[in-house]
Coordinates of C-alpha atoms in Angstrom, one line a residue:
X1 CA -21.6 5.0 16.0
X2 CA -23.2 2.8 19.0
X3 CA -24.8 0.8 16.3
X4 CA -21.8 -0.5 14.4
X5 CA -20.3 -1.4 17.7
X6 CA -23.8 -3.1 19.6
X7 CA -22.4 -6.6 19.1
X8 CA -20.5 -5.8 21.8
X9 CA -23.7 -5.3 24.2
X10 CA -26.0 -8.0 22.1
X11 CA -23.3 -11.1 21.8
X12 CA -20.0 -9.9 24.3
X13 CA -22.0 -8.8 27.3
X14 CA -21.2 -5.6 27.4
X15 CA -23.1 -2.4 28.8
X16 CA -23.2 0.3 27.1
X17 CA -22.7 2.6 24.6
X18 CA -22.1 5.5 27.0
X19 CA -21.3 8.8 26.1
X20 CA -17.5 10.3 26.2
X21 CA -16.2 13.6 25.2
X22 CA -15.2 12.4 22.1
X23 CA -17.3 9.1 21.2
X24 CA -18.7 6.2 23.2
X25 CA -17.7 3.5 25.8
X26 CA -18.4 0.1 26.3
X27 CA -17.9 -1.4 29.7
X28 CA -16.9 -5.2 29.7
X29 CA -15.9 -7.9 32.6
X30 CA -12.2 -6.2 33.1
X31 CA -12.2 -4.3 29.5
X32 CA -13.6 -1.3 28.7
X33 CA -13.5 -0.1 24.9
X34 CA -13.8 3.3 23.8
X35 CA -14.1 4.6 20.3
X36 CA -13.5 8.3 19.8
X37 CA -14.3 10.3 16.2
X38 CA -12.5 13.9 17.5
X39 CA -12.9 16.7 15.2
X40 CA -10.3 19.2 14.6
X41 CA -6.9 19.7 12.4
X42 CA -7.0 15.5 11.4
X43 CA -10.4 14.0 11.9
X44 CA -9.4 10.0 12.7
X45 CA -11.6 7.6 14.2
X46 CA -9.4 5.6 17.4
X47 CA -10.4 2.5 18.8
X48 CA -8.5 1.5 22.5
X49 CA -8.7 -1.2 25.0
X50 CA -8.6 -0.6 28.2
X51 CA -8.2 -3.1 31.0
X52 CA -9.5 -2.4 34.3
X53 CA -8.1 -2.3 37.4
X54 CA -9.3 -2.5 41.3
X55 CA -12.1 -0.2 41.7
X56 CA -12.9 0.1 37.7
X57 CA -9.2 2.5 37.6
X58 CA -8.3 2.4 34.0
X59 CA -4.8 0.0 33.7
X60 CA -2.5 -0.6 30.5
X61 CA -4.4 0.6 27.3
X62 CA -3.5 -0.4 23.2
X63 CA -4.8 0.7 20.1
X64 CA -7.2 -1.7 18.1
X65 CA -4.5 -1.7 15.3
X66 CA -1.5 -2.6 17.7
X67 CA -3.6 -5.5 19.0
X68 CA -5.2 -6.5 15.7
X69 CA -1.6 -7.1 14.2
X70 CA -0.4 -8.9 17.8
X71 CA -2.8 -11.2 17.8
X72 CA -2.9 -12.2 14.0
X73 CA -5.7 -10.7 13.1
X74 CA -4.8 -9.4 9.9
X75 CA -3.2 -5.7 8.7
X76 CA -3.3 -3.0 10.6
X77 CA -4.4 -1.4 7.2
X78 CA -7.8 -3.3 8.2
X79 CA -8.6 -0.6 10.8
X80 CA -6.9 2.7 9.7
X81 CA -7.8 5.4 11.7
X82 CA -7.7 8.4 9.2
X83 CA -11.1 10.1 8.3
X84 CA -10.9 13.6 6.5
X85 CA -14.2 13.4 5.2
X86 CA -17.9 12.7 6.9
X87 CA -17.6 9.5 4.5
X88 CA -14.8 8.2 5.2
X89 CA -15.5 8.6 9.5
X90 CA -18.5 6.0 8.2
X91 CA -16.6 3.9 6.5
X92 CA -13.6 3.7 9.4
X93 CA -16.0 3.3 11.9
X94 CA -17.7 0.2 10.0
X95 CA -13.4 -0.9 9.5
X96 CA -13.2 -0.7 13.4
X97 CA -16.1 -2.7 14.5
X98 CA -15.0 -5.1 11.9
X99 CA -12.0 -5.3 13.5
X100 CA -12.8 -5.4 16.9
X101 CA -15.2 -8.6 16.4
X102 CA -12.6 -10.2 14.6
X103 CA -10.4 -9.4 17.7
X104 CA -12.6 -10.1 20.5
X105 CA -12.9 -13.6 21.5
X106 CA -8.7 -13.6 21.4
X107 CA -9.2 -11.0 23.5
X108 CA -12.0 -12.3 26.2
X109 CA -9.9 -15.9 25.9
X110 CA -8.4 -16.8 29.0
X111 CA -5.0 -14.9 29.1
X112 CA -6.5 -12.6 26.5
X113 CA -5.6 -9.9 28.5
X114 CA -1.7 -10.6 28.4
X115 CA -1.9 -9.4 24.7
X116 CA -3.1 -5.9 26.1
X117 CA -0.3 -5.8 28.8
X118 CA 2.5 -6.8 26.5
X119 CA 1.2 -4.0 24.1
X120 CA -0.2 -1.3 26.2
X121 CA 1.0 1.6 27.1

């Protein structure tokens, strides 16, 4: 999964990937972004946002689909999160990188992070 997501280290300055419970984090000047594939009852793959806060506290948080469509991006269909099959967790993981570097520079833009405070949660 780390793979998909390294132009996030390689071109955005990020560190990472890390390992979390559920997936992998990358750690970015006052964003960190998790991806998470959890198994279970529905498989999904979920992209979030973080920003951070004094002392690297997790603040407001959003969905990559919630701030793909925000920030005109495209669909939110371009990132669905669904992924019964092994296959299809490949194929939504490819959709949310895609996403995410389509994203990104609106994001690390000055004021970027108004877009994740209007949507968070």
């Amino acid at each position: 999964m780390g793979t998909a997501f390294a132009f996030l280290v390689e071109d955005a300055g990020f560190s990472g990937p890390e390992r979390t419970l559920h997936g992998v984090a990358f750690h970015g000047e006052g964003l960190d972004i998790e991806v998470w594939c959890p198994d279970g009852h529905e498989p999904a793959v979920y992209t979030m946002v973080f920003l951070i806060g004094p002392g690297g506290v997790h603040g407001k948080w959003a969905p990559l689909d919630d701030l793909y469509v925000a920030a005109g991006c495209g669909p939110a269909q371009d990132v669905p999160e669904s992924a019964p099959t092994r296959r299809a967790t490949l194929k939504r993981v490819h959709q949310h990188a895609a996403g995410l570097r389509r994203l990104l520079p609106k994001l690390l833009a000055p004021g970027g992070e108004e877009l994740i405070a209007r949507r968070g949660r």
